[in-house]
Tab-separated table of C-alpha atoms in Angstrom:
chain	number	residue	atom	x	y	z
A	122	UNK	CA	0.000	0.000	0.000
A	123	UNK	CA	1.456	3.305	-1.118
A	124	UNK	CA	2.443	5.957	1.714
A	125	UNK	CA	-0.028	9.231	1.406
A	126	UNK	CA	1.018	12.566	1.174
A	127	UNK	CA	-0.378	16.057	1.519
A	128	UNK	CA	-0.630	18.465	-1.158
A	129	UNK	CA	-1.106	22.164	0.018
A	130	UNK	CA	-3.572	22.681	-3.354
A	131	UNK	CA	-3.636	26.101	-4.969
A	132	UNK	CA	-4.886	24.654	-8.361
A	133	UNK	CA	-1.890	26.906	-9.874
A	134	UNK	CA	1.059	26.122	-11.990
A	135	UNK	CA	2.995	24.887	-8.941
A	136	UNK	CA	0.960	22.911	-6.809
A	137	UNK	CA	-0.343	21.122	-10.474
A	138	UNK	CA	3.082	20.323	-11.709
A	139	UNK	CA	3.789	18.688	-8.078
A	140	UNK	CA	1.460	16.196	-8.196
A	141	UNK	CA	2.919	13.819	-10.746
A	142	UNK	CA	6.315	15.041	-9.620
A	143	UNK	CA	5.016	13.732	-6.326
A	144	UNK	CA	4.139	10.222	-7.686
A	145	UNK	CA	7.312	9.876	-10.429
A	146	UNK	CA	9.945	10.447	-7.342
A	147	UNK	CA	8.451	9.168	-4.335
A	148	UNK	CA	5.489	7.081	-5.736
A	149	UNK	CA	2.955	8.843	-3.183
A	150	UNK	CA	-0.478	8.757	-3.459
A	151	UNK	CA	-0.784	12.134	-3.096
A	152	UNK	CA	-4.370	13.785	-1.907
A	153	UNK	CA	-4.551	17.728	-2.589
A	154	UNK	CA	-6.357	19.979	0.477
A	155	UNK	CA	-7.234	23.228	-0.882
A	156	UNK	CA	-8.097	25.812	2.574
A	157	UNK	CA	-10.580	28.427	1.251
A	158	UNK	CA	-9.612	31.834	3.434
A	159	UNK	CA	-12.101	33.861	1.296
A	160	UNK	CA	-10.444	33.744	-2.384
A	161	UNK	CA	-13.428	33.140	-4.066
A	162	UNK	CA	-13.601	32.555	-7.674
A	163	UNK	CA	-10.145	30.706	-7.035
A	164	UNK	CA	-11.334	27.583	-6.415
A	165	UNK	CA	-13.560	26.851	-9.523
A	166	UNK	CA	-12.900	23.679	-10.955
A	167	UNK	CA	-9.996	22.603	-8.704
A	168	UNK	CA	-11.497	18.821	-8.410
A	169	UNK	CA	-11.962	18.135	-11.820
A	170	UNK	CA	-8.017	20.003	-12.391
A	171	UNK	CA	-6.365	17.716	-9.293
A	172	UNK	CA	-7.973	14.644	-10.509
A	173	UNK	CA	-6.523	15.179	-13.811
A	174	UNK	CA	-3.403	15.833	-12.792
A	175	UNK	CA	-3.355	12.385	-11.006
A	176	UNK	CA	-4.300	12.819	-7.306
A	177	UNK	CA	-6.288	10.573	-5.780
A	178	UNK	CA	-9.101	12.911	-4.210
A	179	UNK	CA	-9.218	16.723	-3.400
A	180	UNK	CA	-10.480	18.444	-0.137
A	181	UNK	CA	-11.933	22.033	0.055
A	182	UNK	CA	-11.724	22.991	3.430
A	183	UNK	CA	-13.388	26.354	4.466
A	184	UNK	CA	-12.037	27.786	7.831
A	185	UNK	CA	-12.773	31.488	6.493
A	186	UNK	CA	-14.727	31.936	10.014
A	187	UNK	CA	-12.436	30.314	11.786
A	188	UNK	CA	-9.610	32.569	10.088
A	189	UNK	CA	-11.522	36.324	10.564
A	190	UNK	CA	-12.828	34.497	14.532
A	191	UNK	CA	-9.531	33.247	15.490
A	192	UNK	CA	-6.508	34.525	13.931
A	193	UNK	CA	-7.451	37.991	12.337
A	194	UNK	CA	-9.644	39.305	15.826
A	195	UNK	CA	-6.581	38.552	17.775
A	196	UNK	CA	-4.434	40.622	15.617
A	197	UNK	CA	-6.952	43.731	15.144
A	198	UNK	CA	-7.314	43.709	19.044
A	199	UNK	CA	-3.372	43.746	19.534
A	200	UNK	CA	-3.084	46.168	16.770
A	201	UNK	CA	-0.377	43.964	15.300
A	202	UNK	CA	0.970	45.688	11.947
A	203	UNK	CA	4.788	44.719	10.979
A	204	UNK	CA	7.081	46.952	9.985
A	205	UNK	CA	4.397	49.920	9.955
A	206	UNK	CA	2.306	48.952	7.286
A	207	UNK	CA	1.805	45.359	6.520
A	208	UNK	CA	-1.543	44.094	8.102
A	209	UNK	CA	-0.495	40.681	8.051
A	210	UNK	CA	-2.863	39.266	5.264
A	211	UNK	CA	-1.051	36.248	4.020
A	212	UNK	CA	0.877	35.677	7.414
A	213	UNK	CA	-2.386	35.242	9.334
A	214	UNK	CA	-3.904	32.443	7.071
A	215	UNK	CA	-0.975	30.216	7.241
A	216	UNK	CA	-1.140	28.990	10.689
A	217	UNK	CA	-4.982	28.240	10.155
A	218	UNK	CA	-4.465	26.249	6.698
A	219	UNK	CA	-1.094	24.218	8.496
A	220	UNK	CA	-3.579	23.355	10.942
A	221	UNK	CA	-5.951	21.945	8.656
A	222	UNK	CA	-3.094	20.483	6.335
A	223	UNK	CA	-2.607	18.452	9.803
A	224	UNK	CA	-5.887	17.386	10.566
A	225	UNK	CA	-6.506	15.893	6.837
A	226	UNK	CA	-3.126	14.297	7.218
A	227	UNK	CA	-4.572	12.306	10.539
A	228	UNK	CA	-7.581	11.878	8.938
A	229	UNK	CA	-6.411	10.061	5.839
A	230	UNK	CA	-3.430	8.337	7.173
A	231	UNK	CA	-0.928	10.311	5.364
A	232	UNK	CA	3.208	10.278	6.092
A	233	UNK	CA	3.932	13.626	4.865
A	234	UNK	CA	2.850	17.342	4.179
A	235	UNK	CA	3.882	18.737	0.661
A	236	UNK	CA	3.597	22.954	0.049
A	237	UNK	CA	4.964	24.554	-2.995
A	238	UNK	CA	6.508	27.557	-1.451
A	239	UNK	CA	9.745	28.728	-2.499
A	240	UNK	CA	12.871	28.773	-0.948
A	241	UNK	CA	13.309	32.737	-0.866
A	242	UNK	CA	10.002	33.121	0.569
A	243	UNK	CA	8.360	33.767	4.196
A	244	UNK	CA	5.654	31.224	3.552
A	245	UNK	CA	8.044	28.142	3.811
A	246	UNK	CA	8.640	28.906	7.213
A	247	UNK	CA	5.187	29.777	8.528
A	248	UNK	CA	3.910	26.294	6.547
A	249	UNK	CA	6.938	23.827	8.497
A	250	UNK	CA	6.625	25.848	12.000
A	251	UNK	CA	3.040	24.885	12.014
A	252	UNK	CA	3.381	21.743	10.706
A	253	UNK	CA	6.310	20.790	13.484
A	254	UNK	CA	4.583	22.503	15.767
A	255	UNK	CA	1.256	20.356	15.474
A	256	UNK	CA	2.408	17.279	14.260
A	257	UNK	CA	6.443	16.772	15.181
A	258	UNK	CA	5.903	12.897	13.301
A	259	UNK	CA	5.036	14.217	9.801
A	260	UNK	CA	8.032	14.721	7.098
A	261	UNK	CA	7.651	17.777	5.435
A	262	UNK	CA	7.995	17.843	1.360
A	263	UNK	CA	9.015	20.948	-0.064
A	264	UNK	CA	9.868	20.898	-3.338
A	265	UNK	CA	11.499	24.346	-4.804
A	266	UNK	CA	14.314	23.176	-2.150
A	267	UNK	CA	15.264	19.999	-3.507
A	268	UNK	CA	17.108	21.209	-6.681
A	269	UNK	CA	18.660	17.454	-7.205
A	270	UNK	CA	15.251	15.698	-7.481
A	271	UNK	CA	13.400	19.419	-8.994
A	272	UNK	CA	14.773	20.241	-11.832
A	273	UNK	CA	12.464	23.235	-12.640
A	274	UNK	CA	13.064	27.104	-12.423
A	275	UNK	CA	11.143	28.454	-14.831
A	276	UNK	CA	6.725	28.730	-15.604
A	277	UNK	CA	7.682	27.363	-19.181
A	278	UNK	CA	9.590	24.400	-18.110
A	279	UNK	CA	6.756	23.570	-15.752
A	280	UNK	CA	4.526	24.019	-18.060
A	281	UNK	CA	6.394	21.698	-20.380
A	282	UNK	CA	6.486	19.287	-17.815
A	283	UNK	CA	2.616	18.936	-17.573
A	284	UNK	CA	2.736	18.765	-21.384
A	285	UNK	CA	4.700	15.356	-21.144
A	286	UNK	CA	3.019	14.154	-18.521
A	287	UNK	CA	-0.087	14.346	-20.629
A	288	UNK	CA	-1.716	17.285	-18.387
A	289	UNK	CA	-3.731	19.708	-20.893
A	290	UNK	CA	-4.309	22.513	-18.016
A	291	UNK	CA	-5.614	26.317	-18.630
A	292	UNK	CA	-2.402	28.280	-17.837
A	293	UNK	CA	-0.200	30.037	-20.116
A	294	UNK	CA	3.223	31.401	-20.100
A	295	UNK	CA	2.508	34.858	-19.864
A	296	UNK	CA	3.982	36.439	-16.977
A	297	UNK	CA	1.947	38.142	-14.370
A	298	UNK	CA	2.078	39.432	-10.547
A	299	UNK	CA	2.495	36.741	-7.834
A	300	UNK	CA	-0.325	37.104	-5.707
A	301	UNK	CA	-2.536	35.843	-2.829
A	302	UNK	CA	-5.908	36.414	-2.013
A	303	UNK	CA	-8.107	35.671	0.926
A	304	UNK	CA	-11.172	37.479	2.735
A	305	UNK	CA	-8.467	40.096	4.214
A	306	UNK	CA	-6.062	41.184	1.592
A	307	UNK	CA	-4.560	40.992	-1.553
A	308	UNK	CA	-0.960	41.124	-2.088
A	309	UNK	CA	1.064	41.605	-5.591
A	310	UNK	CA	4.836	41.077	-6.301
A	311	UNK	CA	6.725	40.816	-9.045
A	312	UNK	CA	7.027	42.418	-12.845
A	313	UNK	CA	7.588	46.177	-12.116
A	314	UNK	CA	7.245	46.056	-8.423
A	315	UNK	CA	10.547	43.793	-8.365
A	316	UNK	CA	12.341	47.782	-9.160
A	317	UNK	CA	11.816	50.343	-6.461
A	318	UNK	CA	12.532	52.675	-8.536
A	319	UNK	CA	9.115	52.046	-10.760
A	320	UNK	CA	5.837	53.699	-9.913
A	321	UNK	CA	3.687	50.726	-9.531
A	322	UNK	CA	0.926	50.179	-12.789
A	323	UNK	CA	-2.714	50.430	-10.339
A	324	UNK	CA	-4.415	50.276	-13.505
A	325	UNK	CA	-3.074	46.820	-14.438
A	326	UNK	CA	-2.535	45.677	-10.899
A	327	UNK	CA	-5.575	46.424	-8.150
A	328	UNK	CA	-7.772	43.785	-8.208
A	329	UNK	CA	-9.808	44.897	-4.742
A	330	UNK	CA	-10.216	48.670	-4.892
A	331	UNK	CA	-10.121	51.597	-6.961
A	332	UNK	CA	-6.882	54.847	-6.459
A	333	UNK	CA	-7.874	57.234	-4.388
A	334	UNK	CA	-7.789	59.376	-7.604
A	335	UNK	CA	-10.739	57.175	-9.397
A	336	UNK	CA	-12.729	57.035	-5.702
A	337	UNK	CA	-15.979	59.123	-5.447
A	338	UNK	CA	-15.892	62.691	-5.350
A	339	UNK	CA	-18.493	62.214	-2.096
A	340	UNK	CA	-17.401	61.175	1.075
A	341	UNK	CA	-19.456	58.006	2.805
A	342	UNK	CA	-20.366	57.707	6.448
A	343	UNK	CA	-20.071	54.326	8.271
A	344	UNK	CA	-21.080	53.624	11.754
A	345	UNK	CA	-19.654	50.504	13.403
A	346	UNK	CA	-19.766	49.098	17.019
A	347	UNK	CA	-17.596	46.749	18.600
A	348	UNK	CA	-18.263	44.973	21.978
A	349	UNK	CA	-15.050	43.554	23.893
A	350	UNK	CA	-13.067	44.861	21.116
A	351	UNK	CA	-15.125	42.351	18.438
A	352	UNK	CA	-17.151	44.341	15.600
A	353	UNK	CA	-20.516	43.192	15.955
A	354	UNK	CA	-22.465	45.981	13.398
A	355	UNK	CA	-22.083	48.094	10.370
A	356	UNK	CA	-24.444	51.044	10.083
A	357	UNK	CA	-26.899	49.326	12.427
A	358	UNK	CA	-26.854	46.056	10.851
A	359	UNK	CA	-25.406	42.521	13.054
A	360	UNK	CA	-23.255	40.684	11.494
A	361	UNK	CA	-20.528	38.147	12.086
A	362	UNK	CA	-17.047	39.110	11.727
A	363	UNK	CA	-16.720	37.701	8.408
A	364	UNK	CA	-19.481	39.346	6.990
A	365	UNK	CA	-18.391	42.448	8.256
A	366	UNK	CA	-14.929	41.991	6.638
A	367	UNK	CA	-16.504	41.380	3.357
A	368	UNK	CA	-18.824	44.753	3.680
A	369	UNK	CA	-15.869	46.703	4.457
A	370	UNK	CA	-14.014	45.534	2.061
A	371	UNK	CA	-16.933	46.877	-0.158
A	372	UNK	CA	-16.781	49.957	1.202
A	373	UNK	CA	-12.804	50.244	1.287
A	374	UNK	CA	-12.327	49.439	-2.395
A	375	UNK	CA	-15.078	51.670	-3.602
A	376	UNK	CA	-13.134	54.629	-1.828
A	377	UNK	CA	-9.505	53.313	-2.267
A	378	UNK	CA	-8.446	52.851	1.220
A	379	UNK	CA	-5.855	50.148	2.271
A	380	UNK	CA	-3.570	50.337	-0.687
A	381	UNK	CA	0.414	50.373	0.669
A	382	UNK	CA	4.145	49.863	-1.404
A	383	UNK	CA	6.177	48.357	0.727
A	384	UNK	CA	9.342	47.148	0.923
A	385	UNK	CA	9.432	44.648	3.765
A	386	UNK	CA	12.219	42.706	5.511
A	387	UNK	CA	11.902	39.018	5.050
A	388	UNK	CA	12.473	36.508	7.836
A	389	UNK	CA	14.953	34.854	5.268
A	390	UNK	CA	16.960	38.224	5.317
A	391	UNK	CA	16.080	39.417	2.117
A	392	UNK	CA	14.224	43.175	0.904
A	393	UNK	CA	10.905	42.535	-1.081
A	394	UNK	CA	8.730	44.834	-2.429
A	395	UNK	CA	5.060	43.894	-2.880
A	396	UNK	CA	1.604	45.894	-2.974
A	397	UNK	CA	-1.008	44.897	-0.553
A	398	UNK	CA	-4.523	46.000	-0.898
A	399	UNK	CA	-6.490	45.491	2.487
A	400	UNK	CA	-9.550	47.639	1.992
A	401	UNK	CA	-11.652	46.297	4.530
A	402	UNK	CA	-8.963	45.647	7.202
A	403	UNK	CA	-7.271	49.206	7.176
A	404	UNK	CA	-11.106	50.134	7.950
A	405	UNK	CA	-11.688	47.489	10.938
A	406	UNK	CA	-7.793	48.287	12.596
A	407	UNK	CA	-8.578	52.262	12.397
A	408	UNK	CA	-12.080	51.647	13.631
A	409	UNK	CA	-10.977	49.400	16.201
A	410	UNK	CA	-8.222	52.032	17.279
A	411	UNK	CA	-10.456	55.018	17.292
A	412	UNK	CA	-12.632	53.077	20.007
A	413	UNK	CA	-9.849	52.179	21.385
A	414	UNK	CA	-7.534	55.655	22.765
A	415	UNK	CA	-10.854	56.677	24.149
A	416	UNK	CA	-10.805	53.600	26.739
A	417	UNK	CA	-7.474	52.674	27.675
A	418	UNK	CA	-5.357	54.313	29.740
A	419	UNK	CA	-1.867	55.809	29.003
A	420	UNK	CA	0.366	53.036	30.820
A	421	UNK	CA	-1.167	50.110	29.316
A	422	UNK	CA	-1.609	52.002	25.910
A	423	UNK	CA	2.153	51.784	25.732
A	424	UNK	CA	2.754	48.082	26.762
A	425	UNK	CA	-0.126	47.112	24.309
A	426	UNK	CA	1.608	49.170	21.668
A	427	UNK	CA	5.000	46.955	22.383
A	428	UNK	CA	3.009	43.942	22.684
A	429	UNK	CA	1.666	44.582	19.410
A	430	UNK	CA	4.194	44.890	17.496
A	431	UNK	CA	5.929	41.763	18.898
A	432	UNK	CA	2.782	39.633	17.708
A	433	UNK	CA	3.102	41.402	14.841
A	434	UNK	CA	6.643	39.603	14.076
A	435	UNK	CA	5.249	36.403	16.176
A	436	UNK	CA	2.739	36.307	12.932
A	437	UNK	CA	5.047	37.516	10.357
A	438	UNK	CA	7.825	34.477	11.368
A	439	UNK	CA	5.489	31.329	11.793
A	440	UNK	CA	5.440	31.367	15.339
A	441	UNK	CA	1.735	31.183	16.371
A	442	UNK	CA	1.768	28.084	17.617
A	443	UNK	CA	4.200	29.414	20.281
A	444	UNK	CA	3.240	30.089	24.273
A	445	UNK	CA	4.750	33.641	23.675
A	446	UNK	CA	2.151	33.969	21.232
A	447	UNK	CA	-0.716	32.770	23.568
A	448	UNK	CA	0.542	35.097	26.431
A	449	UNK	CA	0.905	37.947	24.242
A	450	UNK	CA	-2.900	37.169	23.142
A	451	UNK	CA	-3.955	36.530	26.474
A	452	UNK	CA	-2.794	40.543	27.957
A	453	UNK	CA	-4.416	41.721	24.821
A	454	UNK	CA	-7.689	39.743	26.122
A	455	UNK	CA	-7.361	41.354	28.867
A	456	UNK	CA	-7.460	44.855	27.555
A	457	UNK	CA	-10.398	44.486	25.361
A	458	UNK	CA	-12.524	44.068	28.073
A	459	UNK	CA	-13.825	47.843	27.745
A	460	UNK	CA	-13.518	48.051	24.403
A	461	UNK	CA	-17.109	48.544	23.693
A	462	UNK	CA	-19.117	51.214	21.590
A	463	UNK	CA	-20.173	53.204	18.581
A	464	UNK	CA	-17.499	54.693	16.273
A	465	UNK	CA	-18.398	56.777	13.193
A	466	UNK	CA	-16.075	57.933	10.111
A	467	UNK	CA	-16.524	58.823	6.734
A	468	UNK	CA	-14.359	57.203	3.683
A	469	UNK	CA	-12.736	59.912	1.303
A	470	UNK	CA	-10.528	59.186	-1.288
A	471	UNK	CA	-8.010	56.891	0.679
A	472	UNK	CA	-8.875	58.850	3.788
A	473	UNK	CA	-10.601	57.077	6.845
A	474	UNK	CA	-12.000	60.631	8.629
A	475	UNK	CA	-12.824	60.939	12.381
A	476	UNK	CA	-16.434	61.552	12.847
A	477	UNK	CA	-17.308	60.831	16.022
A	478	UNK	CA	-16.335	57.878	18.660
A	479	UNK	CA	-18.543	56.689	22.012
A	480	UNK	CA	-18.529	54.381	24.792
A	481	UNK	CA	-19.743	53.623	28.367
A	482	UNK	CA	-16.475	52.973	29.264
A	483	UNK	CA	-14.566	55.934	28.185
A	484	UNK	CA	-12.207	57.463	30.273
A	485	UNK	CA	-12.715	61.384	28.355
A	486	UNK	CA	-14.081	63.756	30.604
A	487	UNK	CA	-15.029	66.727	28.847
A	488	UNK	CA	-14.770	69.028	32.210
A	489	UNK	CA	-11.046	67.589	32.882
A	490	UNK	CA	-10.066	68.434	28.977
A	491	UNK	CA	-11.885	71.718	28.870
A	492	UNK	CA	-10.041	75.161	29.787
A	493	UNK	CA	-12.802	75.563	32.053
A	494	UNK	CA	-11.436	74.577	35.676
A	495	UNK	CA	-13.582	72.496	37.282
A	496	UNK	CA	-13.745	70.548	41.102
A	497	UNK	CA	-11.246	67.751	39.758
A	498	UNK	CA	-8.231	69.830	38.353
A	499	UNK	CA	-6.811	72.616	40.891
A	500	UNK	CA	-4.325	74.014	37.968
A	501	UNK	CA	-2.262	74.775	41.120
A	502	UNK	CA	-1.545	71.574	41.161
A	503	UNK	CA	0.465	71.448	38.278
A	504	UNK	CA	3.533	73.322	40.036
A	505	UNK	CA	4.438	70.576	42.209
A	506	UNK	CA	3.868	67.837	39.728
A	507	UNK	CA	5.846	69.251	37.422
A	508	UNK	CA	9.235	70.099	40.555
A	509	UNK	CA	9.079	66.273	41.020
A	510	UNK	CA	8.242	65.140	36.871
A	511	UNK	CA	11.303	67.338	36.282
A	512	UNK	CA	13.611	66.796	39.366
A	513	UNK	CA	16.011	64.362	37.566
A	514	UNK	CA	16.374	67.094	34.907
A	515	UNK	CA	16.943	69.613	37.328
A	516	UNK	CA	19.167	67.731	39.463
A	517	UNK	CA	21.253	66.731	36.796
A	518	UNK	CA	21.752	70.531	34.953
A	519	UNK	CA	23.082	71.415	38.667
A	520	UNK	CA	25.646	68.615	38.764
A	521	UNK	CA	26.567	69.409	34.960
A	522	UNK	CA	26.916	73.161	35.873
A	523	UNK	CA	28.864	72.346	38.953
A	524	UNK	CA	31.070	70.637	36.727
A	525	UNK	CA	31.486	73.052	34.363
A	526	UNK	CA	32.536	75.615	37.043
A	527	UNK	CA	35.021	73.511	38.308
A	528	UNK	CA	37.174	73.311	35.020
A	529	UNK	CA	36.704	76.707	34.816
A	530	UNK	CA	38.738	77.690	38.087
């Protein structure tokens, strides 16, 4: 009986040529297990393509609610953005799809876990960490690393490998962006982008949204609320986070909000420069903010901030399977507990504009803010908080001027 493997299933060039790579060199039967995150129209077809191709059965697997429920809430709460401006669209999928990669593997009896990610790439590391993580036992088959069984490094060889192998398949050698989709983003590399120099072609390359430039002339209002720090409505309607994501994202590519250049730092060590279009997640992380500064207080404002940014990494390397991952997530938790109310803004040509914010919980006290002295503020006050805020300071200019008049004599 022949050993099973794992295909991580895009139905693209890759993943097709690996499957009777798979059998020829290792004489696998290999299953394919495509995870639907929300790319829609992506997975037409894919059954009748993977059975062609030779594997033995295909899986569809939809865990888009368990991606926006479990993986993108935690990072929206924490505020987790790397490097400034990545919202972590294709590193929060992975650690939901290795999980289900593992769970068909148990399921069907199955030695090993194939993905077809490259060997300059982040996703190679976020795939295995999960994997190991979840099931230490399984080998691990990644192709684009074994150059002395792989012999290809080019779309046109590839595609003239499916030609001998009999494998009439709807791709063509044309080149176009590498991307990936799913319910929160869009990303683009490649072709002009791979030159920092070039002004990226929007025309050719947004798929999600319109520029800023082509948005409405007429800015749209949106109310939200969130309860706990979890969106619950969008201009008075209840929906789960999912839906939510998917009306945003609506709204956000009608007005051309969430489109960013980046050039990012790979955990491999290598600069890349892609385009990421997250229309409806810029929304739900500014919402989600703008509730946010009105609740929390300044000292754990600043330790969330830190904390944030070190999930966002924790994300960005594979590591969410990690118990620095689930005690970062747990202090986030444990500021969300307040994060409840209404937050209103209007959508402008790229722009996400304040328009009002509420909340039960909200620590804003219009008398303390005002100039208007009220019973809580003595401004007298101020004098001696401001001798002991600024003793080091002071104490220190004395010693330095000491100093200075001793060198002098």
């Amino acid at each position: 009986m022949k050993e099973k493997v794992i295909l991580a299933y895009s139905g693209g060039l890759d993943t097709t040529a690996i499957i009777p790579w798979l059998k020829e060199n290792f004489d696998y039967e290999v299953i394919c297990c495509c995870i639907d995150c929300g790319q829609q129209d992506e997975l037409e077809n894919l059954e009748e393509r993977a059975i062609a191709s030779g594997a033995s059965k295909l899986y569809i697997e939809d865990i888009i609610d368990d991606f926006c429920e479990n993986y993108i809430v935690p990072c929206v709460q924490a505020g987790a953005v790397y490097e400034h401006k990545y919202l972590l669209g294709t590193s929060m999928a992975r650690p939901g799809i290795s999980a289900k990669l593992v769970e068909i593997a148990r399921k069907e009896g199955a030695t090993a876990i194939c993905h077809g990610a490259t060997g300059k790439g982040n996703d190679q590391i976020r795939f295995e960490l999960g994997i190991k993580a979840l099931a230490p036992d399984l080998k691990i088959i990644a192709p684009w690393r074994m150059t002395d069984v792989w012999k290809m490094q080019s779309r046109e060889e590839e595609m003239e490998y499916c030609k001998q192998h009999g494998l009439e398949l709807p791709f063509s050698t044309a080149q176009s962006y590498s991307r990936d989709h799913n319910l929160w983003h869009m990303s683009h590399e490649g072709l002009e982008l791979e030159d920092p120099t070039l002004e990226p072609d929007y025309k050719h390359l947004l798929t999600l949204s319109v520029t800023p430039e082509e948005a409405p002339d007429e800015a749209e209002y949106v109310t939200m609320t969130f309860e706990k720090g979890v969106p619950k409505t969008i201009n008075g309607e209840a929906m789960k986070v999912a839906d939510i994501i998917r009306k945003l994202n609506e709204l956000g590519g009608k007005h051309g909000i969430g489109i960013v250049d980046i050039v990012e730092n790979r955990v491999v060590g290598m600069k890349s420069r892609g385009i990421y279009e997250t229309p409806g997640g810029t929304i739900l992380m500014e919402a989600h903010d703008q509730l946010e500064e009105l609740i929390l207080d300044r000292a754990t404002m600043e330790v969330k901030k830190d904390m944030g940014n070190k999930l966002a990494q924790i994300v960005y390397e594979g590591k969410w399977f990690t118990p620095l991952r689930e005690a970062i997530q747990a202090f986030v938790e444990s500021t969300q507990e307040y994060v409840t109310g209404e937050v209103k803004f209007k959508l402008y040509k790229g722009n996400i504009i304040k328009a009002g914010t509420s909340s039960p919980y909200s620590l804003y006290s219009e008398s303390l803010a005002s100039f208007t002295t009220g019973d809580l503020y003595d401004h007298h006050d101020a004098s001696g908080f401001i001798t002991l805020f600024g003793l080091p300071l002071h104490v220190r200019a004395l010693k330095m001027a000491e100093i200075e008049k001793n060198k002098n004599k």
